[in-house]
Each structure stands twice: as C-alpha cells, then as structure tokens.
GROMACS .gro file of C-alpha atoms in nm:
model
  433
    1MET     CA    1   3.276  17.202   8.331
    2ALA     CA    2   3.196  16.753   8.410
    3PHE     CA    3   3.278  16.847   8.805
    4LEU     CA    4   2.993  17.064   8.770
    5ILE     CA    5   2.799  16.841   8.553
    6TYR     CA    6   2.795  16.571   8.689
    7PHE     CA    7   2.890  16.604   9.044
    8VAL     CA    8   2.833  16.935   9.169
    9LEU     CA    9   2.444  16.955   9.007
   10PRO     CA   10   2.327  16.612   9.088
   11PHE     CA   11   2.422  16.681   9.439
   12GLY     CA   12   2.302  17.043   9.483
   13GLY     CA   13   2.030  16.848   9.347
   14SER     CA   14   2.002  16.578   9.586
   15LEU     CA   15   2.031  16.827   9.875
   16LEU     CA   16   1.657  16.965   9.749
   17LEU     CA   17   1.529  16.773   9.718
   18GLN     CA   18   1.583  16.615  10.077
   19GLY     CA   19   1.529  16.968  10.175
   20ALA     CA   20   1.191  16.954  10.010
   21MET     CA   21   1.114  16.644  10.130
   22PHE     CA   22   1.212  16.759  10.541
   23TYR     CA   23   0.968  17.078  10.456
   24GLY     CA   24   0.668  16.873  10.340
   25ALA     CA   25   0.725  16.725  10.620
   26TYR     CA   26   0.743  16.980  10.856
   27ARG     CA   27   0.431  17.136  10.688
   28ILE     CA   28   0.246  16.717  10.734
   29ALA     CA   29   0.330  16.683  11.142
   30GLY     CA   30   0.165  17.029  11.146
   31ARG     CA   31   0.426  17.246  11.149
   32PRO     CA   32   0.627  17.157  11.495
   33ARG     CA   33   0.883  17.344  11.612
   34PRO     CA   34   1.140  17.137  11.545
   35THR     CA   35   1.509  17.110  11.790
   36LEU     CA   36   1.831  17.151  11.774
   37ARG     CA   37   1.869  16.778  11.829
   38GLY     CA   38   1.576  16.696  11.568
   39VAL     CA   39   1.781  16.948  11.334
   40GLY     CA   40   2.090  16.768  11.393
   41ILE     CA   41   1.961  16.439  11.314
   42ALA     CA   42   1.836  16.555  10.980
   43VAL     CA   43   2.194  16.654  10.865
   44VAL     CA   44   2.308  16.362  10.946
   45PHE     CA   45   2.064  16.178  10.743
   46THR     CA   46   2.056  16.436  10.473
   47LEU     CA   47   2.490  16.389  10.420
   48ALA     CA   48   2.386  16.077  10.385
   49SER     CA   49   2.183  15.970  10.133
   50ILE     CA   50   2.363  16.240   9.969
   51CYS     CA   51   2.639  15.980   9.931
   52PHE     CA   52   2.478  15.660   9.914
   53SER     CA   53   2.290  15.809   9.591
   54MET     CA   54   2.568  15.894   9.418
   55LEU     CA   55   2.717  15.507   9.458
   56GLY     CA   56   2.329  15.516   9.144
   57ASN     CA   57   2.240  15.189   9.355
   58THR     CA   58   1.849  15.208   9.300
   59TRP     CA   59   1.772  15.012   9.575
   60VAL     CA   60   2.020  15.171   9.844
   61ASN     CA   61   1.823  15.524   9.657
   62LEU     CA   62   1.419  15.311   9.735
   63PHE     CA   63   1.527  15.249  10.068
   64PHE     CA   64   1.720  15.584  10.257
   65ALA     CA   65   1.439  15.777   9.987
   66VAL     CA   66   1.180  15.512  10.089
   67ILE     CA   67   1.206  15.341  10.368
   68LEU     CA   68   1.353  15.467  10.617
   69PHE     CA   69   1.227  15.855  10.583
   70PRO     CA   70   0.902  15.853  10.726
   71PHE     CA   71   1.136  15.705  11.048
   72VAL     CA   72   1.332  15.985  11.035
   73ALA     CA   73   1.098  16.273  10.970
   74ARG     CA   74   0.893  16.191  11.247
   75TRP     CA   75   1.164  16.182  11.495
   76VAL     CA   76   1.264  16.532  11.351
   77PHE     CA   77   0.970  16.606  11.417
   78GLN     CA   78   0.900  16.430  11.725
   79ALA     CA   79   0.581  16.351  11.576
   80SER     CA   80   0.262  16.093  11.667
   81ARG     CA   81   0.259  15.749  11.491
   82GLY     CA   82   0.010  15.900  11.273
   83VAL     CA   83   0.254  16.088  11.057
   84LEU     CA   84   0.451  15.793  10.908
   85VAL     CA   85   0.097  15.712  10.649
   86PRO     CA   86   0.116  16.054  10.509
   87TYR     CA   87   0.500  16.037  10.453
   88LEU     CA   88   0.463  15.683  10.354
   89ILE     CA   89   0.301  15.844  10.044
   90GLN     CA   90   0.519  16.177  10.013
   91SER     CA   91   0.856  15.949   9.958
   92VAL     CA   92   0.644  15.629   9.744
   93ALA     CA   93   0.512  15.969   9.517
   94VAL     CA   94   0.861  16.116   9.514
   95PHE     CA   95   1.003  15.861   9.403
   96LEU     CA   96   0.763  15.743   9.127
   97ALA     CA   97   0.805  16.080   9.043
   98ASP     CA   98   1.138  16.070   8.986
   99ALA     CA   99   1.060  15.736   8.777
  100VAL     CA  100   0.845  15.881   8.578
  101VAL     CA  101   1.000  16.156   8.466
  102VAL     CA  102   1.295  15.953   8.311
  103SER     CA  103   1.175  15.751   8.119
  104CYS     CA  104   0.970  15.976   7.947
  105MET     CA  105   1.264  16.206   7.863
  106GLN     CA  106   1.384  15.888   7.737
  107TYR     CA  107   1.058  15.837   7.520
  108LEU     CA  108   1.059  16.181   7.386
  109TYR     CA  109   1.429  16.164   7.319
  110VAL     CA  110   1.397  15.813   7.044
  111THR     CA  111   1.053  15.954   6.916
  112GLY     CA  112   1.208  16.329   6.834
  113ILE     CA  113   1.008  16.543   7.017
  114LEU     CA  114   1.337  16.679   7.224
  115TYR     CA  115   1.612  16.653   7.034
  116LEU     CA  116   1.970  16.779   7.257
  117ASN     CA  117   2.325  16.715   7.057
  118ALA     CA  118   2.540  16.709   7.387
  119ALA     CA  119   2.506  16.433   7.659
  120GLU     CA  120   2.585  16.683   7.881
  121LEU     CA  121   2.314  16.921   7.804
  122GLY     CA  122   1.998  16.605   7.841
  123TYR     CA  123   2.179  16.480   8.149
  124ILE     CA  124   2.117  16.872   8.296
  125LEU     CA  125   1.794  16.937   8.229
  126GLN     CA  126   1.680  16.559   8.337
  127VAL     CA  127   1.824  16.621   8.676
  128SER     CA  128   1.642  16.975   8.693
  129CYS     CA  129   1.327  16.850   8.564
  130ALA     CA  130   1.288  16.591   8.819
  131ARG     CA  131   1.330  16.794   9.078
  132MET     CA  132   1.112  17.057   8.986
  133THR     CA  133   0.868  16.765   8.950
  134GLU     CA  134   0.932  16.630   9.260
  135LEU     CA  135   0.930  16.995   9.468
  136MET     CA  136   0.508  17.036   9.270
  137VAL     CA  137   0.456  16.671   9.404
  138ILE     CA  138   0.609  16.727   9.779
  139LEU     CA  139   0.350  17.112   9.713
  140LEU     CA  140   0.042  16.897   9.617
  141ILE     CA  141   0.111  16.614   9.930
  142SER     CA  142   0.172  16.885  10.185
  143LEU     CA  143  -0.132  17.078  10.060
  144ALA     CA  144  -0.373  16.790  10.095
  145ALA     CA  145  -0.202  16.671  10.398
  146GLU     CA  146  -0.352  17.068  10.531
  147LYS     CA  147  -0.679  17.050  10.391
  148ARG     CA  148  -0.700  16.745  10.535
  149MET     CA  149  -0.647  16.920  10.874
  150GLU     CA  150  -0.672  17.233  10.839
  151GLY     CA  151  -1.027  17.260  10.676
  152HIS     CA  152  -0.892  17.509  10.427
  153VAL     CA  153  -0.702  17.562  10.098
  154SER     CA  154  -0.778  17.794   9.824
  155VAL     CA  155  -0.757  17.742   9.452
  156HIS     CA  156  -0.471  18.023   9.479
  157GLN     CA  157  -0.229  17.769   9.624
  158VAL     CA  158  -0.277  17.443   9.469
  159LEU     CA  159  -0.252  17.660   9.150
  160LEU     CA  160   0.146  17.803   9.251
  161SER     CA  161   0.248  17.468   9.318
  162VAL     CA  162   0.190  17.353   9.005
  163LEU     CA  163   0.285  17.577   8.709
  164LEU     CA  164   0.538  17.785   8.896
  165PRO     CA  165   0.695  17.393   8.855
  166VAL     CA  166   0.585  17.355   8.540
  167PHE     CA  167   0.704  17.702   8.411
  168SER     CA  168   1.069  17.615   8.543
  169ILE     CA  169   1.087  17.260   8.308
  170PHE     CA  170   1.010  17.486   7.988
  171ASN     CA  171   1.174  17.722   8.077
  172LEU     CA  172   1.502  17.543   8.110
  173TYR     CA  173   1.452  17.354   7.819
  174VAL     CA  174   1.383  17.650   7.613
  175MET     CA  175   1.804  17.776   7.749
  176MET     CA  176   1.892  17.439   7.641
  177TYR     CA  177   1.738  17.457   7.298
  178LEU     CA  178   1.925  17.790   7.244
  179LEU     CA  179   2.208  17.685   7.444
  180GLN     CA  180   2.278  17.409   7.217
  181ILE     CA  181   2.242  17.627   6.858
  182PHE     CA  182   2.533  17.834   7.042
  183PHE     CA  183   2.770  17.681   7.335
  184THR     CA  184   2.986  17.901   7.489
  185LEU     CA  185   3.158  17.835   7.866
  186ALA     CA  186   2.965  18.187   7.931
  187GLY     CA  187   2.629  18.088   7.827
  188MET     CA  188   2.662  17.811   8.021
  189SER     CA  189   2.765  17.996   8.309
  190LEU     CA  190   2.421  18.229   8.263
  191PHE     CA  191   2.217  17.913   8.228
  192LEU     CA  192   2.356  17.774   8.535
  193LEU     CA  193   2.260  18.127   8.698
  194ASN     CA  194   1.924  18.101   8.581
  195LEU     CA  195   1.896  17.731   8.705
  196GLY     CA  196   1.978  17.793   9.062
  197MET     CA  197   1.729  18.178   9.075
  198LEU     CA  198   1.443  17.921   8.953
  199ILE     CA  199   1.528  17.749   9.276
  200GLY     CA  200   1.556  18.012   9.488
  201LEU     CA  201   1.230  18.135   9.289
  202ASN     CA  202   1.016  17.753   9.327
  203ILE     CA  203   1.178  17.827   9.713
  204TYR     CA  204   1.016  18.151   9.830
  205PHE     CA  205   0.639  18.056   9.688
  206CYS     CA  206   0.692  17.703   9.882
  207LEU     CA  207   0.748  17.988  10.154
  208LEU     CA  208   0.488  18.249  10.003
  209VAL     CA  209   0.240  17.995  10.006
  210ASP     CA  210   0.339  17.897  10.396
  211THR     CA  211   0.298  18.242  10.432
  212MET     CA  212  -0.044  18.249  10.271
  213SER     CA  213  -0.205  17.918  10.460
  214LYS     CA  214  -0.058  18.088  10.890
  215ASN     CA  215  -0.249  18.397  10.742
  216HIS     CA  216  -0.592  18.239  10.678
  217ARG     CA  217  -0.583  18.105  10.978
  218LEU     CA  218  -0.467  18.464  11.173
  219GLU     CA  219  -0.735  18.594  11.051
  220MET     CA  220  -0.988  18.377  11.129
  221GLU     CA  221  -0.892  18.308  11.461
  222ARG     CA  222  -0.894  18.724  11.508
  223ASN     CA  223  -1.219  18.717  11.336
  224LEU     CA  224  -1.322  18.450  11.650
  225TYR     CA  225  -1.157  18.664  11.910
  226ARG     CA  226  -1.369  18.984  11.820
  227GLN     CA  227  -1.685  18.677  11.835
  228GLN     CA  228  -1.608  18.636  12.195
  229ALA     CA  229  -1.475  19.038  12.310
  230VAL     CA  230  -1.881  19.101  12.204
  231GLN     CA  231  -2.045  18.846  12.310
  232TYR     CA  232  -1.858  18.932  12.697
  233GLN     CA  233  -1.971  19.246  12.619
  234TYR     CA  234  -2.349  19.116  12.554
  235TYR     CA  235  -2.314  18.888  12.859
  236LYS     CA  236  -2.148  19.211  13.064
  237GLN     CA  237  -2.502  19.389  12.913
  238GLN     CA  238  -2.693  19.073  13.039
  239GLU     CA  239  -2.640  19.089  13.405
  240GLU     CA  240  -2.692  19.439  13.441
  241LYS     CA  241  -3.021  19.383  13.342
  242TYR     CA  242  -3.031  19.087  13.563
  243GLU     CA  243  -2.969  19.216  13.785
  244ALA     CA  244  -3.171  19.533  13.794
  245SER     CA  245  -3.496  19.275  13.723
  246ARG     CA  246  -3.442  19.095  14.070
  247LYS     CA  247  -3.499  19.433  14.229
  248LEU     CA  248  -3.801  19.474  14.061
  249ILE     CA  249  -3.895  19.103  14.082
  250HIS     CA  250  -3.825  19.204  14.476
  251ASP     CA  251  -4.054  19.469  14.533
  252ILE     CA  252  -4.319  19.257  14.345
  253ARG     CA  253  -4.328  18.968  14.497
  254ASN     CA  254  -4.353  19.213  14.853
  255HIS     CA  255  -4.658  19.371  14.678
  256ILE     CA  256  -4.818  19.025  14.595
  257GLN     CA  257  -4.739  18.867  14.932
  258ALA     CA  258  -4.882  19.153  15.108
  259MET     CA  259  -5.172  19.132  14.887
  260GLU     CA  260  -5.186  18.789  14.914
  261SER     CA  261  -5.231  18.848  15.355
  262LEU     CA  262  -5.531  19.024  15.261
  263TYR     CA  263  -5.715  18.867  15.011
  264SER     CA  264  -5.692  18.546  15.204
  265ARG     CA  265  -5.953  18.595  15.481
  266GLU     CA  266  -6.276  18.624  15.205
  267LYS     CA  267  -6.114  18.428  14.861
  268ALA     CA  268  -5.847  18.230  14.989
  269MET     CA  269  -5.908  18.030  14.664
  270GLU     CA  270  -5.878  18.302  14.398
  271ALA     CA  271  -5.652  18.535  14.616
  272ALA     CA  272  -5.411  18.218  14.603
  273GLY     CA  273  -5.459  18.156  14.216
  274TYR     CA  274  -5.406  18.528  14.101
  275ALA     CA  275  -5.147  18.472  14.275
  276GLY     CA  276  -4.897  18.221  14.170
  277ASP     CA  277  -5.014  18.307  13.855
  278ILE     CA  278  -4.816  18.679  13.885
  279HIS     CA  279  -4.528  18.431  14.046
  280ARG     CA  280  -4.478  18.228  13.692
  281MET     CA  281  -4.530  18.538  13.520
  282LEU     CA  282  -4.197  18.662  13.651
  283ASN     CA  283  -4.067  18.319  13.704
  284GLN     CA  284  -4.058  18.425  13.289
  285PHE     CA  285  -3.840  18.704  13.320
  286GLY     CA  286  -3.610  18.516  13.584
  287GLN     CA  287  -3.272  18.271  13.461
  288LYS     CA  288  -3.239  17.958  13.587
  289TYR     CA  289  -2.985  17.940  13.864
  290TYR     CA  290  -2.663  17.736  13.796
  291THR     CA  291  -2.440  17.890  13.998
  292SER     CA  292  -2.307  18.231  14.247
  293GLU     CA  293  -2.059  18.307  13.961
  294LYS     CA  294  -2.260  18.529  13.769
  295LEU     CA  295  -2.075  18.574  13.468
  296LEU     CA  296  -2.098  18.174  13.403
  297ASN     CA  297  -2.453  18.177  13.504
  298LEU     CA  298  -2.527  18.374  13.220
  299ILE     CA  299  -2.292  18.223  12.986
  300LEU     CA  300  -2.543  17.814  13.066
  301ASN     CA  301  -2.872  18.007  13.043
  302ASP     CA  302  -2.754  18.120  12.695
  303LYS     CA  303  -2.607  17.779  12.615
  304ALA     CA  304  -2.885  17.612  12.806
  305ASP     CA  305  -3.140  17.791  12.589
  306ALA     CA  306  -2.932  17.788  12.217
  307MET     CA  307  -2.906  17.344  12.297
  308GLN     CA  308  -3.296  17.420  12.341
  309ARG     CA  309  -3.352  17.574  12.050
  310ALA     CA  310  -3.172  17.334  11.880
  311GLY     CA  311  -3.358  16.997  12.072
  312VAL     CA  312  -3.047  16.882  12.226
  313ARG     CA  313  -3.098  16.757  12.605
  314GLU     CA  314  -2.928  16.933  12.934
  315ASP     CA  315  -2.766  16.874  13.213
  316ILE     CA  316  -2.580  17.120  13.394
  317LYS     CA  317  -2.493  17.084  13.740
  318VAL     CA  318  -2.202  17.313  13.881
  319GLY     CA  319  -2.141  17.271  14.242
  320GLU     CA  320  -2.001  17.545  14.418
  321LEU     CA  321  -1.652  17.720  14.308
  322SER     CA  322  -1.478  18.094  14.324
  323LEU     CA  323  -1.346  18.211  13.926
  324ASP     CA  324  -1.201  18.483  14.080
  325PHE     CA  325  -0.826  18.436  13.930
  326MET     CA  326  -0.955  18.336  13.607
  327GLU     CA  327  -1.008  18.696  13.400
  328SER     CA  328  -1.374  18.741  13.263
  329THR     CA  329  -1.228  18.718  12.907
  330ASP     CA  330  -1.079  18.377  13.005
  331VAL     CA  331  -1.404  18.270  13.187
  332THR     CA  332  -1.622  18.382  12.833
  333ALA     CA  333  -1.346  18.201  12.580
  334LEU     CA  334  -1.355  17.858  12.795
  335PHE     CA  335  -1.688  17.790  12.825
  336ALA     CA  336  -1.888  17.949  12.479
  337ASN     CA  337  -1.603  17.726  12.331
  338LEU     CA  338  -1.617  17.393  12.542
  339LEU     CA  339  -2.019  17.423  12.508
  340ASP     CA  340  -2.055  17.604  12.171
  341ASN     CA  341  -1.859  17.324  12.033
  342ALA     CA  342  -2.103  17.055  12.233
  343ILE     CA  343  -2.373  17.190  12.050
  344ALA     CA  344  -2.259  17.149  11.778
  345ALA     CA  345  -2.179  16.756  11.761
  346ALA     CA  346  -2.470  16.692  12.018
  347THR     CA  347  -2.723  16.820  11.739
  348GLY     CA  348  -2.632  16.608  11.475
  349SER     CA  349  -2.629  16.246  11.723
  350ARG     CA  350  -2.849  16.020  11.784
  351GLY     CA  351  -2.829  16.138  12.167
  352LYS     CA  352  -2.892  16.501  12.122
  353TYR     CA  353  -2.760  16.571  12.484
  354VAL     CA  354  -2.478  16.754  12.624
  355ARG     CA  355  -2.401  16.716  13.080
  356LEU     CA  356  -2.146  16.990  13.185
  357ARG     CA  357  -1.969  16.896  13.555
  358VAL     CA  358  -1.839  17.173  13.706
  359GLY     CA  359  -1.684  17.148  14.051
  360GLU     CA  360  -1.435  17.284  14.259
  361ALA     CA  361  -1.145  17.076  14.494
  362ARG     CA  362  -0.863  17.116  14.648
  363GLN     CA  363  -0.791  17.432  14.493
  364PHE     CA  364  -0.842  17.334  14.194
  365VAL     CA  365  -1.125  17.328  13.955
  366SER     CA  366  -1.253  17.063  13.722
  367VAL     CA  367  -1.467  17.116  13.404
  368VAL     CA  368  -1.605  16.752  13.258
  369VAL     CA  369  -1.803  16.777  12.904
  370GLU     CA  370  -1.993  16.475  12.779
  371ASN     CA  371  -2.197  16.513  12.445
  372GLY     CA  372  -2.310  16.282  12.163
  373CYS     CA  373  -2.125  16.247  11.854
  374ASP     CA  374  -2.161  15.961  11.635
  375SER     CA  375  -1.851  16.000  11.454
  376ARG     CA  376  -1.533  15.988  11.570
  377PRO     CA  377  -1.345  16.377  11.460
  378LEU     CA  378  -1.065  16.359  11.351
  379PRO     CA  379  -0.753  16.321  11.528
  380ARG     CA  380  -0.543  16.675  11.514
  381ASP     CA  381  -0.210  16.805  11.756
  382GLY     CA  382  -0.289  16.534  12.023
  383ALA     CA  383  -0.672  16.666  12.058
  384PHE     CA  384  -0.930  16.663  11.759
  385ARG     CA  385  -1.173  16.886  11.520
  386SER     CA  386  -1.468  16.866  11.333
  387ARG     CA  387  -1.557  16.675  11.068
  388LYS     CA  388  -1.820  16.946  10.976
  389PRO     CA  389  -1.677  17.091  10.629
  390GLY     CA  390  -1.484  17.438  10.622
  391HIS     CA  391  -1.435  17.424  11.026
  392GLU     CA  392  -1.095  17.527  11.152
  393GLY     CA  393  -1.023  17.394  11.482
  394LEU     CA  394  -1.004  17.746  11.649
  395GLY     CA  395  -1.228  17.686  11.959
  396LEU     CA  396  -1.036  17.392  12.066
  397GLU     CA  397  -0.683  17.595  12.045
  398ILE     CA  398  -0.830  17.831  12.260
  399ILE     CA  399  -0.933  17.656  12.509
  400GLN     CA  400  -0.609  17.472  12.500
  401ARG     CA  401  -0.446  17.788  12.492
  402THR     CA  402  -0.724  17.947  12.832
  403VAL     CA  403  -0.662  17.633  13.044
  404ALA     CA  404  -0.223  17.678  12.983
  405ARG     CA  405  -0.223  18.061  13.093
  406TYR     CA  406  -0.400  17.852  13.442
  407GLY     CA  407  -0.130  17.621  13.415
  408GLY     CA  408  -0.425  17.332  13.426
  409ASP     CA  409  -0.439  17.034  13.183
  410VAL     CA  410  -0.726  16.960  12.929
  411SER     CA  411  -0.779  16.648  12.747
  412PHE     CA  412  -0.979  16.539  12.470
  413GLU     CA  413  -1.161  16.148  12.451
  414TRP     CA  414  -1.398  16.022  12.192
  415ARG     CA  415  -1.548  15.699  12.259
  416GLU     CA  416  -1.879  15.444  12.136
  417GLY     CA  417  -2.017  15.830  12.037
  418VAL     CA  418  -1.950  16.059  12.305
  419PHE     CA  419  -1.715  16.266  12.312
  420TYR     CA  420  -1.563  16.323  12.654
  421THR     CA  421  -1.366  16.701  12.743
  422ARG     CA  422  -1.224  16.719  13.048
  423VAL     CA  423  -1.046  16.987  13.214
  424LEU     CA  424  -0.837  17.091  13.540
  425LEU     CA  425  -0.765  17.438  13.622
  426GLY     CA  426  -0.538  17.574  13.914
  427ASN     CA  427  -0.603  17.869  14.072
  428CYS     CA  428  -0.392  18.123  13.993
  429LYS     CA  429  -0.233  18.260  13.671
  430VAL     CA  430   0.085  18.170  13.512
  431ASP     CA  431   0.313  18.476  13.438
  432GLY     CA  432   0.422  18.491  13.019
  433LEU     CA  433   0.110  18.334  12.952
   0.00000   0.00000   0.00000
C-alpha cells in the first residue's frame, strides 16, 4: 500500500500534470497539429521531468516546470516566439497553485478545520487537491488565451472549467473523511477507483469544452459561407440586370444620336443640352467599368458603393487579366472578404481610404490591398485578426484557404497606420484543395 501511495500516486499525478500543461500549451498555440518528432520530444521531456521531480528538490522542479517547459512546448508545437509569454504565465501559475494548495492544507490541518487521522490519507488528499487545482488553473489560462485570440469564450465554458475541479476536490475530501472512520483495504481500493474516475471525468470535460469551442467556430464559418453564397447569387442577379440595362441603354443612345442630328439644324444648343441631360441620366443606371471580368466588376462596384456610404475614399485600378481559372464562388470569397476587411478597418481610421491594385504578370494574378488602420491588429498564426469585439477572424482564414486552393501565397503587414494585404495567385486550381 505504501508503494501505491508514495510512488504510484505521485508518479501518476506528475504524468497528469505534464499532460495537462502540454494540453494547455496546445490550445494557447492555436491547436496546431504536432509532428511525430514533437510528440517524441514531449514524451522524453515528460519522463525526464517526472524522474527529477521524484527527487523532491524544489529548485530542480522549478527549473523543469517554469524555465524549461515554455521553450520545450514551443519546440513541440513549432509555435512563434509570441507564445513564450503565455507559456511562462501558465508555468508560473501552475507552480504557484501547487505552493498555495500545500500552504492552505497545512494551515487547515493546524487550525483543525481539516482532520484526518492517517498521514497517508492526508498525503493522498494533498496530491489530489494540488493536481485538480493545477488542472483548473491550466484550463482558465488557456481559455483566457483563446478569448484573446478568438474573441469568444462563453460563461458555460468557464463554469465547466472551474466547477468540476472544485467538485472533485470536495468529493475527495468527503471520501477520505468517511474512509478514516472505517479503514479497510477494500475501501481504499474503491477510493483509488473513484479517484481514477474523477480524473477521467475532468479530462472528458476538458475535451468537451474544446469541442464546444470548435463547434462554435465551425458554426460561425458555416454562416459566413452561407452569407457569401447569398452574396454570389445577388451578384449573378445584378449581372443579368446589368446586361439587360446595357442593351436598353445602347438602343436609347441610338435614338438620342438620331434626335441630335435632327435638332442640330435648327436648335443646336438646346438639342445638345437636352441630349446631354439624357446621357447623364442614363449613366446613373450604369456601372463604373473597372475590368472586363463581369463578376469582379460587379463586386468592385458593390464595394465602391459601400465605401462611399462609409465615407471611405476609393482608389481601385485593375489591369488586363483573366480569372477564368477561378470558380465564381472563389472570386466572390476572395475579393469580397479582402475588401470587407479593408473597409471595416478604414472606416475607423484617420486616413479613411482603401487602395486596390489587381494585375496579371507571367501567368500570375497579383492583388494588393492597402487601407488605413490606426491600431496594430492582433497577431495570430503568422497573420492578424481584427480588434473589433466579437470578430472571429474567419474572413482572413477564407482568404488564405482560397489562395491556397490555387497554389498562391498571401501575406499581411501593418506599418505606421497602414495595413497591407498582398495576394499572388497561380492560373490553375491545386488538386485536393
């Protein structure tokens, strides 16, 4: 029994703690897919950390848990240097949580608030409470990091992360209090089984919270795709109306030219002025010409109207190009999201402008968007996301996916109050994307 209590229990508790810390690091890094090499590094570090922790040296534990862990976790998940700060916060918080639990339990024992007549039971309770508290701290820190990155963490997720570990600690104390009244080997076995089931339940709820977050993001992404599908249908309807209006305008202009010829013989000034007024009236029903690509021209006219309504200065120039290699839905997804993001940022900036340049060179399509953006966007996975409350950053993800589908590249840059987006597209679709 002593072997189970003083060796198996701390070993299992340390294994649980290391797994929880890597899980927290995984969520803070944005849930990347670890490589086989990364998993091997995590396993080796975990075993080494547990072996050294069995020595009971506080400074050794501090070195592995606080100083070394952030760098190892970054190496495991191939994350940017920006995660080192939240990783360090997590490590320090876990170390402090362990110290606080030990100190609080010693105080409760001294004051008589807690009483267990066996030192073994006290040790089991202390280890279990420390691990449950550390798990709760890791969940809260990872949720805080996700809220900063994703902009959405529900109260339900926070409650699940707090209430279950607290309940587990209370349940363990009640079990031990009853166990000390009538201590048997069978009772201790049932207690250890209960402890294992509580640990499994906490792990399950960790995965449940993770699934809830993913489901919310997928739902937001699905709604955005639906919105863009409706937007595409709107553009198609506008294209049909535009073609019909062009034919009508062409016929009317022929009539006007004939009228100009007739009136020019007697009242040239009046006839020309009248015809000019009709020309200007007809121009209001037409659309500005940016490019021969009809769908792109409709999108640019629609976004130019949105800029005008928002008080944003528009500067759009499109060279000769062909988008025949792109699906219509992808054209809508790419350019609509690019300009929507630019308009949203420019509306709140001092400059209030959006500049778009589109051209074709050497079988590549180049798209450059420049817009005013006073505040530096928050970094995320090598890109940026908006500072607007509740903004999910799905527009940027759709841009990246669309560009990748055509073997292209996209880059984002913020510099001195200006945000730059540069897209380079190949002229063919990549299989499997």
